[in-house]
Coordinates of C-alpha atoms and ligand atoms in Angstrom, one line a residue:
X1 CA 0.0 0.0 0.0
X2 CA 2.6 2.6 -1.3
X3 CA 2.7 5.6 -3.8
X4 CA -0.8 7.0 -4.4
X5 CA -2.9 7.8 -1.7
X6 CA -6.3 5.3 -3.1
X7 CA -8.1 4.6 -0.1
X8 CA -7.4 0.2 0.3
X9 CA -10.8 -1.9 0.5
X10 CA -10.2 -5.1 1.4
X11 CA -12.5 -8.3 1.7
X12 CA -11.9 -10.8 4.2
X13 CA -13.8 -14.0 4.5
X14 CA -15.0 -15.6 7.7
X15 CA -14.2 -12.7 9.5
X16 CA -16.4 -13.0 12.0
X17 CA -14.9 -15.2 14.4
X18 CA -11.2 -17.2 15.4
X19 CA -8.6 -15.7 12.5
X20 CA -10.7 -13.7 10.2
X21 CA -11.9 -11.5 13.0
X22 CA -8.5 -10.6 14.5
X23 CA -7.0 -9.4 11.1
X24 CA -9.7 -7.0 10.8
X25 CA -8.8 -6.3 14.5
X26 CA -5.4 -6.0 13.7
X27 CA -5.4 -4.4 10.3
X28 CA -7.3 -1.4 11.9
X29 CA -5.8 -1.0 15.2
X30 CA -2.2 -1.1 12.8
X31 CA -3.6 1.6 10.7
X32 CA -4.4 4.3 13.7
X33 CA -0.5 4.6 13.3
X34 CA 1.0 6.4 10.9
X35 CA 3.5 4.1 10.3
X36 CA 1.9 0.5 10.9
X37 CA 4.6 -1.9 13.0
X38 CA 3.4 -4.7 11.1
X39 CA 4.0 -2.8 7.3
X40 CA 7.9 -2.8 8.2
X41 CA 10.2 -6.0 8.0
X42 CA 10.1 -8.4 10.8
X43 CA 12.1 -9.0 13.8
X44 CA 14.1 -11.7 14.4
X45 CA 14.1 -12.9 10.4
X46 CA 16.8 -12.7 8.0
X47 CA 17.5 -10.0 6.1
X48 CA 17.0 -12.3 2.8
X49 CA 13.2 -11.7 3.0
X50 CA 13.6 -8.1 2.5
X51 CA 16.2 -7.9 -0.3
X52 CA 15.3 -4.1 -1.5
X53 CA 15.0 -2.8 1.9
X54 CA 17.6 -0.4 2.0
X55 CA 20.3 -1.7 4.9
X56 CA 20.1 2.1 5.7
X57 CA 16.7 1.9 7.1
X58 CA 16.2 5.4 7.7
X59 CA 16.5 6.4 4.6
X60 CA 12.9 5.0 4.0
X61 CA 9.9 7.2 4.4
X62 CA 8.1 5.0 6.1
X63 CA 5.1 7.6 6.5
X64 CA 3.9 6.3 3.0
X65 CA 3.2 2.9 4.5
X66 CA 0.3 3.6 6.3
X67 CA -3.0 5.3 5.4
X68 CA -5.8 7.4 6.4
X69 CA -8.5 5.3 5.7
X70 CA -10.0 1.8 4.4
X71 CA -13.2 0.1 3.7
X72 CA -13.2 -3.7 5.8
X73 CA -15.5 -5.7 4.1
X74 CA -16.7 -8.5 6.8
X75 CA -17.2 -11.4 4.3
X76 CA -19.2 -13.8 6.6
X77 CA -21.9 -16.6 6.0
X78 CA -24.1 -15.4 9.3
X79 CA -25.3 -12.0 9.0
X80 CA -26.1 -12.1 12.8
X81 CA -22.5 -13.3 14.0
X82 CA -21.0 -11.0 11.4
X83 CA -23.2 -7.7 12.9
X84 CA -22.1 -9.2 16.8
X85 CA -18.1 -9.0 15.6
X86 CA -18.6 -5.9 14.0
X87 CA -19.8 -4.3 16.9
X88 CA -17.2 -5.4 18.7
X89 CA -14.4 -4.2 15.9
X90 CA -15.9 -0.7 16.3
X91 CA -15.8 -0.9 19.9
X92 CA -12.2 -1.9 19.8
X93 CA -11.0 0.5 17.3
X94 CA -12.4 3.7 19.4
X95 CA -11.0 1.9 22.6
X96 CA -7.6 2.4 20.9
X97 CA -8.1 5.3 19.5
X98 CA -9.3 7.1 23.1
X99 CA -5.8 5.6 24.8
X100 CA -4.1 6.8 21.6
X101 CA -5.3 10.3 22.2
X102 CA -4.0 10.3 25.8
X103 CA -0.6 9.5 24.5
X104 CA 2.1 12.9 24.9
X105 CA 3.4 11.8 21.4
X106 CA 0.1 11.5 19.6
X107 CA 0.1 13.3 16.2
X108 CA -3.3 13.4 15.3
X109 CA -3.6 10.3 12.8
X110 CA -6.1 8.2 14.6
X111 CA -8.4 11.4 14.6
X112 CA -8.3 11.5 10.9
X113 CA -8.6 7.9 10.5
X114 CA -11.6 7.4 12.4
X115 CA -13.5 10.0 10.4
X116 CA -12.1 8.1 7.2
X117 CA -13.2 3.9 7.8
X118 CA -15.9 2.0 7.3
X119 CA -16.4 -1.8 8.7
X120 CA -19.5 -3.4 6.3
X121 CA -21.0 -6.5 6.4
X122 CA -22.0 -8.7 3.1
X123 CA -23.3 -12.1 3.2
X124 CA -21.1 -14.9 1.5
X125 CA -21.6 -18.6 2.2
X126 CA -18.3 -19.9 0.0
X127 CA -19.9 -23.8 0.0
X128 CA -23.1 -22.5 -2.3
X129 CA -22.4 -20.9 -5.9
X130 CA -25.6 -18.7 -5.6
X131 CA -24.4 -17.0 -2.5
X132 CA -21.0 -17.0 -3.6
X133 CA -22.4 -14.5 -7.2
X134 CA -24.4 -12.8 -5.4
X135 CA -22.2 -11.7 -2.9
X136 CA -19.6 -10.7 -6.1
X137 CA -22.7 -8.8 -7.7
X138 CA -23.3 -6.6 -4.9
X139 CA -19.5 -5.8 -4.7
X140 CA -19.4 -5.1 -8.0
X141 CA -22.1 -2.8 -7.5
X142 CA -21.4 -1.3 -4.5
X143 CA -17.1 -0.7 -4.6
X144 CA -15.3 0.7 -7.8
X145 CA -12.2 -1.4 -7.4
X146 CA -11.0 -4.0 -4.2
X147 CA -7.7 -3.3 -3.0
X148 CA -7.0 -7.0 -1.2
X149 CA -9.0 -10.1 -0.6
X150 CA -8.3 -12.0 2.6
X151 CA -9.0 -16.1 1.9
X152 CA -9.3 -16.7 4.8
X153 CA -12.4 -18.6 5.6
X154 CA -12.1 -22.3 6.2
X155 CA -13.5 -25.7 7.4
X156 CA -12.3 -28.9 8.9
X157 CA -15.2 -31.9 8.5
X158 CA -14.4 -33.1 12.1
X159 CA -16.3 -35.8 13.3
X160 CA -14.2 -36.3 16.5
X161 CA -10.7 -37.5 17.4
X162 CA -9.3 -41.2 17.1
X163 CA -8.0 -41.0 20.9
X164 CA -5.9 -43.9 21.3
X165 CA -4.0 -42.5 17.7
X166 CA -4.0 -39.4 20.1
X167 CA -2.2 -40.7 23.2
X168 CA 0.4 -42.5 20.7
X169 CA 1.0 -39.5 19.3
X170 CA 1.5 -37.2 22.2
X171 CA 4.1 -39.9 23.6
X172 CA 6.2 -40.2 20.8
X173 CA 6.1 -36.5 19.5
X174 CA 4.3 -34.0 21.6
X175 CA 5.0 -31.0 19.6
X176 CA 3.9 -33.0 16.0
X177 CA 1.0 -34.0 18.0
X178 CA -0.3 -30.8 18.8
X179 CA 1.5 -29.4 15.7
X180 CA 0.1 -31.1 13.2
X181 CA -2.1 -33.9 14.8
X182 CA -2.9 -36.6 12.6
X183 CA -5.7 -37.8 15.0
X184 CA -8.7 -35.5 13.7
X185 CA -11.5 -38.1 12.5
X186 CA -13.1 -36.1 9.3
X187 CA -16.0 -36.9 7.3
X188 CA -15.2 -38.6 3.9
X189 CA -17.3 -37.5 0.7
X190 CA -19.2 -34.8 1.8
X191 CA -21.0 -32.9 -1.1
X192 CA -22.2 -29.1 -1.1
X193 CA -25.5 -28.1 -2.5
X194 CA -23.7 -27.5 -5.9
X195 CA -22.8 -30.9 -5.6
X196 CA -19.3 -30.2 -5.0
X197 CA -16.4 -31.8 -2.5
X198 CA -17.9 -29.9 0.3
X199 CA -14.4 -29.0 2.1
X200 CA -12.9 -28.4 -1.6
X201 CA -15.5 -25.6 -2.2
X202 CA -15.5 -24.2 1.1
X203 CA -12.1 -23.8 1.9
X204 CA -10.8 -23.4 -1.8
X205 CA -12.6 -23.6 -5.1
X206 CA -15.0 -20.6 -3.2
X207 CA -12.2 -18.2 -3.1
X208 CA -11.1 -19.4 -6.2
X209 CA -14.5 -18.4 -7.8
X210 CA -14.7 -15.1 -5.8
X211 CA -11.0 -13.9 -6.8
X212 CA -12.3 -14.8 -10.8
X213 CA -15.5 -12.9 -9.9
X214 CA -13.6 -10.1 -8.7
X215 CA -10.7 -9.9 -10.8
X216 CA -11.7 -6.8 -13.1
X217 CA -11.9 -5.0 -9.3
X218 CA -9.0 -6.1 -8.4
X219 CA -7.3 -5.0 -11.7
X220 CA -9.0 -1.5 -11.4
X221 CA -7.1 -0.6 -8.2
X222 CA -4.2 -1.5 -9.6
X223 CA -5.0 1.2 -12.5
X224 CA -6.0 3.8 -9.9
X225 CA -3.1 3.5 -7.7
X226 CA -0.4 2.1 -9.5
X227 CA 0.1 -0.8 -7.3
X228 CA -1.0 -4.2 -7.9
X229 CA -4.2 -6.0 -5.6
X230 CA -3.3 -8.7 -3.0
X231 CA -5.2 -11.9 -3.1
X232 CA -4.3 -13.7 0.1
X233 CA -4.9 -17.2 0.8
X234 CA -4.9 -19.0 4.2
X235 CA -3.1 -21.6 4.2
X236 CA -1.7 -24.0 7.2
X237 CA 1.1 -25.5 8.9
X238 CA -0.8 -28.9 8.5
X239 CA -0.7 -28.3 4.4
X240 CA 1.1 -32.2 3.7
X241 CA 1.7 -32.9 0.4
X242 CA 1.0 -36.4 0.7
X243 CA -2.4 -36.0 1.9
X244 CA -2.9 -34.6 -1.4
X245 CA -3.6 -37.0 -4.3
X246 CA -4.2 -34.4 -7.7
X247 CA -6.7 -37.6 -9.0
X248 CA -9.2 -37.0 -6.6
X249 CA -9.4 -33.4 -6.7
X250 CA -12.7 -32.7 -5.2
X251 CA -11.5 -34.5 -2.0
X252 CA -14.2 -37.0 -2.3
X253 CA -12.5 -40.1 -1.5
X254 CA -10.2 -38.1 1.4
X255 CA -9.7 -38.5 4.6
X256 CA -7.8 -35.9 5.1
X257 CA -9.9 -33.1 3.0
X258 CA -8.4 -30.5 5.4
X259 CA -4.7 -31.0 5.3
X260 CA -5.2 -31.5 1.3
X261 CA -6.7 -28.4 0.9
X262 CA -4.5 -26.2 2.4
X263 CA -1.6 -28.2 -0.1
X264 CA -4.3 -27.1 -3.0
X265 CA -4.0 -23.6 -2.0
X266 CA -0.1 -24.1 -1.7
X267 CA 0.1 -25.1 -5.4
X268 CA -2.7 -23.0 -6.4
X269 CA -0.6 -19.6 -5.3
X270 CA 3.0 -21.0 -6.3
X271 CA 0.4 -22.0 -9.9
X272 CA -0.4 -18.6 -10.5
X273 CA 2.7 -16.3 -9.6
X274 CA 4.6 -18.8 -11.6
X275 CA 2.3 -17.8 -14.2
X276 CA 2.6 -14.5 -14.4
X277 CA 6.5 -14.5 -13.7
X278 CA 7.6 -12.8 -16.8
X279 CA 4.9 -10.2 -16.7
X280 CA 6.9 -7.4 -15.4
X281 CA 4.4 -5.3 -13.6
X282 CA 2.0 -8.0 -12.3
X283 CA -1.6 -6.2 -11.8
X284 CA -2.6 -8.7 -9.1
X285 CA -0.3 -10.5 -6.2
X286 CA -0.9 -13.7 -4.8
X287 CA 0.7 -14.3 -1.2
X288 CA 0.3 -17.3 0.8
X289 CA 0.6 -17.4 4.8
X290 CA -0.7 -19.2 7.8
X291 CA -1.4 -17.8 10.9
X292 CA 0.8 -20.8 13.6
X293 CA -1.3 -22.8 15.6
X294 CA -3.9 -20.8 17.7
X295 CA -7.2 -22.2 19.7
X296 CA -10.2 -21.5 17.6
X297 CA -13.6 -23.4 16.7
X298 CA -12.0 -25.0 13.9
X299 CA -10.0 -27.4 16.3
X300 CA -12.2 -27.7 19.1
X301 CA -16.2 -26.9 17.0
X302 CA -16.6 -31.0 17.6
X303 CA -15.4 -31.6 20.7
X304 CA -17.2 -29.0 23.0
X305 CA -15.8 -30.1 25.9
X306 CA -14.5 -26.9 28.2
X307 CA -11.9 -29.2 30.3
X308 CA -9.9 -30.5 26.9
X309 CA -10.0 -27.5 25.4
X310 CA -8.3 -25.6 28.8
X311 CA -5.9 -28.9 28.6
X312 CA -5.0 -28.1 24.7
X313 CA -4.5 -24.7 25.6
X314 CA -2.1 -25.5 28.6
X315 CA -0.3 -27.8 26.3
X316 CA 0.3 -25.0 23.6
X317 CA 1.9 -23.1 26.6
X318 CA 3.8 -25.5 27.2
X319 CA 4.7 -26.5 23.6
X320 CA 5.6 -23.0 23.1
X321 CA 7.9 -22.9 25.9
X322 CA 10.0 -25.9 24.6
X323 CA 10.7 -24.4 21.3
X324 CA 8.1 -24.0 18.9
X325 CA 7.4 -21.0 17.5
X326 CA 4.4 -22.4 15.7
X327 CA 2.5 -21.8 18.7
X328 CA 1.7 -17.9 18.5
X329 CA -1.4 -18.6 21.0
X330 CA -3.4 -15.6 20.5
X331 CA -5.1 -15.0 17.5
X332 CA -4.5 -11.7 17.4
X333 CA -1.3 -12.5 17.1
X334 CA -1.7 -15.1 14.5
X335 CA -2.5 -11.9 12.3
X336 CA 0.2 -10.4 12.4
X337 CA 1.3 -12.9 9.2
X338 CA -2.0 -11.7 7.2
X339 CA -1.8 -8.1 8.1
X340 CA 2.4 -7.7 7.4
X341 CA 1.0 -9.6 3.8
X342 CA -1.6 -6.5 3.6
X343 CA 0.4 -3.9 4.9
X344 CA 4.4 -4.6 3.4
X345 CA 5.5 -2.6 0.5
X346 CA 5.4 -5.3 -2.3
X347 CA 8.8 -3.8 -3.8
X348 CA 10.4 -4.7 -0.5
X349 CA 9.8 -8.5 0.0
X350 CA 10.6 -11.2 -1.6
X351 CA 7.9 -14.3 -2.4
X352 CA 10.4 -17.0 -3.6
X353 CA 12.8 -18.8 -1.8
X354 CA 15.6 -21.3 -3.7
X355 CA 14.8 -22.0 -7.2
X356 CA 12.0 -20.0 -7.5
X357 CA 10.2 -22.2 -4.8
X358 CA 7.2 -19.9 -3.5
X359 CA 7.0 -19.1 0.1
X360 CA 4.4 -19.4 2.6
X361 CA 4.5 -16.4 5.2
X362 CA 3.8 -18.1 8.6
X363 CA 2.7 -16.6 11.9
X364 CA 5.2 -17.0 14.9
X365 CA 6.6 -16.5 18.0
X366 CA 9.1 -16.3 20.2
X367 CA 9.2 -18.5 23.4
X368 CA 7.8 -15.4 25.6
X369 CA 5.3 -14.7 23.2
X370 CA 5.8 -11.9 20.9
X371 CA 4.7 -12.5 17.9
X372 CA 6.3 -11.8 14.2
X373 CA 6.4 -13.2 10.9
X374 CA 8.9 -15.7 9.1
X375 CA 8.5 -17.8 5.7
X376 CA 9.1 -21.4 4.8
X377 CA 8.7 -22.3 1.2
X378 CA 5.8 -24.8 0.0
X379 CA 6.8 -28.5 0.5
X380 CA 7.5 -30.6 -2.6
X381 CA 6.9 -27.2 -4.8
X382 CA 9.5 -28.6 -7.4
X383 CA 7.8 -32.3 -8.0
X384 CA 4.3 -31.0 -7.0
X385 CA 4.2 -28.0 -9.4
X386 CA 2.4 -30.2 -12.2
X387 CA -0.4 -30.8 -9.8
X388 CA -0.6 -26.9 -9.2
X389 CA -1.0 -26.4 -12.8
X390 CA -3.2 -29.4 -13.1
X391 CA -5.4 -28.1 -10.2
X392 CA -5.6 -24.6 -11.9
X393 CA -7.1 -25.9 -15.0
X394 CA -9.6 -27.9 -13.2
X395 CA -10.9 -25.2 -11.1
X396 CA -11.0 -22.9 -13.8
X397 CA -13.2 -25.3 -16.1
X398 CA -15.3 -25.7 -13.2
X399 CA -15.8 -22.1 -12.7
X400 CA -16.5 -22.0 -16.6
X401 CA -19.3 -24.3 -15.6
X402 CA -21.4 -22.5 -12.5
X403 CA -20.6 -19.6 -14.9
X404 CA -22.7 -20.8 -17.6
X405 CA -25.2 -22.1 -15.4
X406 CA -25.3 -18.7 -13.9
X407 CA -25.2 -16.1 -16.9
X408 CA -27.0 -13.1 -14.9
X409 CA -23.7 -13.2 -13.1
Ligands
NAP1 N1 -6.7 -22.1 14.2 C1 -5.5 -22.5 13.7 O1 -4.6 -23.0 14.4 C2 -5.2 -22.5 12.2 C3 -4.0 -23.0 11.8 C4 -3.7 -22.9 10.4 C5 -4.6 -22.4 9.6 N2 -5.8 -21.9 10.0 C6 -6.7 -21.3 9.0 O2 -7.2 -20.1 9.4 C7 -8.4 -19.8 8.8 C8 -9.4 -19.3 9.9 O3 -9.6 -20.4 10.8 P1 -9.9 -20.2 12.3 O4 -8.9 -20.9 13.1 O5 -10.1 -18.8 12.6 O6 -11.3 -21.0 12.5 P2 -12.8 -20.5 12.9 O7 -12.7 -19.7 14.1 O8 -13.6 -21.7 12.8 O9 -13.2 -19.5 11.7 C9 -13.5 -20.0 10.4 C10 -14.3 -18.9 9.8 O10 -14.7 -19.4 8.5 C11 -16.1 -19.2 8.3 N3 -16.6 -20.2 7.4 C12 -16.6 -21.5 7.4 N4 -17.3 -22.0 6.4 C13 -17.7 -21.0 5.6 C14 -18.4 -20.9 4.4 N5 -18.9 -21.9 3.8 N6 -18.7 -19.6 3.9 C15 -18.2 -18.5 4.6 N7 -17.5 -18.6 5.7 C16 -17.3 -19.8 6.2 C17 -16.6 -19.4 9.7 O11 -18.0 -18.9 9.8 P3 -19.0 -19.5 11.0 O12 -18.6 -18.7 12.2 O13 -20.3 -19.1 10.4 O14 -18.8 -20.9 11.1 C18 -15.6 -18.6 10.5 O15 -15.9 -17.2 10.4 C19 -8.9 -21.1 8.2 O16 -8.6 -21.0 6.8 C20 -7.9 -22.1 8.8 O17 -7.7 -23.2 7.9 C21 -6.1 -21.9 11.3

């Protein structure tokens, strides 16, 4: 969000809860500052990230990385949860903008910003086509451009946990185990109304279709302010490429629809910057990150049990504390990675690793908790990339097909 001053709107799906909530949290409370913490390179991570930051840091004008205003456009399948969260955004933006004001050093920016952002609600239930145009038609009717889009929404099919696999796992590697657990017990087969790979749709061939839908938007801020639109997708520490097999696409025949689509969206993003590599002035960015491991209804919307979840969130203290920095906790902390995606100067980062290998932004922290963001680059990318490309076409022709069914859209 550099060079001319066009005011960012930015979509995020499933915002109203768990991750989705605290990047709208996040993004706004970043933006009462001038300069935006989380728009500058990280802490604690190398330098190689960051290869045209100049070493003289000062040197940067860093007051061009914020902004005065922004539309936050609370993608969310509820209308009732989404007004709730909203309510409580607002009420935590002018929380933080009051203590702001009491501040000696204040200069006055939260004051202009507050008079210059909107939070809005839109309806968008990503596992059913209809909602999924209709949500895109009122954009487009609404918004002359979209700055960023925030994939963020997601689903795991749990049915429960295979507990004995658990206790096995928890003896013979406890951080894995609550890491990556391969104990979650999720439904196989499950079909959307549009007859789809329910957990395919929802978590990726939804934002696929809304990022097609939206494109032209996307492409018009780009023309208005001279830098390209962010697409980000959500992806996850758990995305295993062997969970992944590219013949059963829809994740029908899966039993571990979650973990696969998370690879999907892996591939998908490394797909499409690959694609665009030798355009030299790309209109649209796609970024992939994961916000760690944090406590949300995701893991635990299955097990409903107050006394294991207090347990798993003990053990992610304690996890944290021998080492992992997966385990950022808090999930306003686990979007920090989203929000240094929205907020960076694109000319400043870098989105490959060796041999052109994309990387996948990642949420973390340090073993007394604060928070920043480091990269890893996407597992298997060099004998996987086939599938990526494989999975692009397929998603595309399936888009071709709801789009035909759909022509008023
Ligand atoms: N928590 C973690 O440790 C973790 C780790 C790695 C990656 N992630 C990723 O982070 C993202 C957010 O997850 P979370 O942990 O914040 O989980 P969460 O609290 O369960 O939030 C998921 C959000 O997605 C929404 N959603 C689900 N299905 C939808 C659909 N069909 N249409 C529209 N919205 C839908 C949910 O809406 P409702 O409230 O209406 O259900 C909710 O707002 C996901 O992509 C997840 O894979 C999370």
């Amino acid at each position: 969000m550099t060079s001319l001053r066009v005011k960012p709107i930015v979509i995020v799906t499933g915002a109203n809860g768990g991750v989705g909530f605290a990047v709208c949290e996040r993004l706004l409370l970043q933006l009462l500052q001038k300069t935006p913490p989380d728009s500058l390179p990280q802490p604690f991570v190398a330098r190689k990230l960051y290869p045209n930051y100049p070493r003289d840091a000062p040197t940067v004008d860093t007051s061009s990385f914020g902004h005065d205003g922004i539309t936050v456009i609370m993608a969310c399948r509820s209308r009732k949860k989404a007004e709730s969260a909203k309510r409580e955004l607002l009420r935590k933006v002018h929380e933080e903008i009051a203590k702001l004001e009491q501040l000696k050093s204040y200069d006055g920016h939260a004051e202009r910003f507050k008079t210059n952002f909107e939070v809005v609600v839109e309806e968008l239930d990503l596992a059913d086509m209809k909602s999924v145009f209709a949500f895109t038609n009122t954009i487009g009717s609404k918004y002359p451009y979209v700055s960023h889009i925030v994939c963020n929404a997601g689903v795991v099919s749990l049915t429960g946990y295979d507990w004995l696999l658990c206790i096995k796992q928890c003896c013979t590697e406890p951080i894995v185990a609550l890491t990556s657990p391969l104990f979650k017990l999720q439904t196989v087969g499950e079909l959307s109304v549009d007859q789809v790979g329910y957990v395919f749709q929802c978590n990726v061939f939804g934002h696929y279709v809304l990022y097609r839908e939206l494109q032209n938007l996307l492409k018009r801020y780009y023309s208005l302010s001279n830098n390209p639109a962010r697409v980000l997708w959500t992806s996850s520490i758990e995305a295993v490429p062997s969970c992944y097999d590219s013949k059963d696409w829809q994740l029908l025949k899966n039993d571990h629809s979650y973990e696969a689509t998370k690879y999907q969206m892996d591939l998908l993003v490394g797909t499409f910057e690959a694609r665009q590599e030798d355009a030299s002035d790309p209109l649209i960015r796609h970024l992939l990150e994961h916000p760690g491991v944090v406590k949300t209804n995701i893991l635990t919307s299955s097990v409903n049990n107050f006394i294991l979840e207090a347990l798993a969130q003990m053990l992610f203290y304690l996890v944290r504390f021998l080492g992992s920095r997966n385990h950022v906790i808090s999930t306003y902390k686990a979007a920090v990675s989203a929000v240094h995606l929205l907020l960076v100067p694109l000319a400043f980062i870098t989105t490959t690793g060796k041999g052109k290998t994309p990387l996948k932004f990642a949420a973390q922290s340090t073993r007394s908790g604060q928070e920043y963001v480091d990269a890893d680059t996407v597992h298997d990318w060099e004998s996987r990339a086939p599938d990526g490309e494989d999975l692009l076409d397929k998603c595309e022709a399936l888009y071709q097909k709801f789009l035909a069914e759909n022509p008023s859209s």
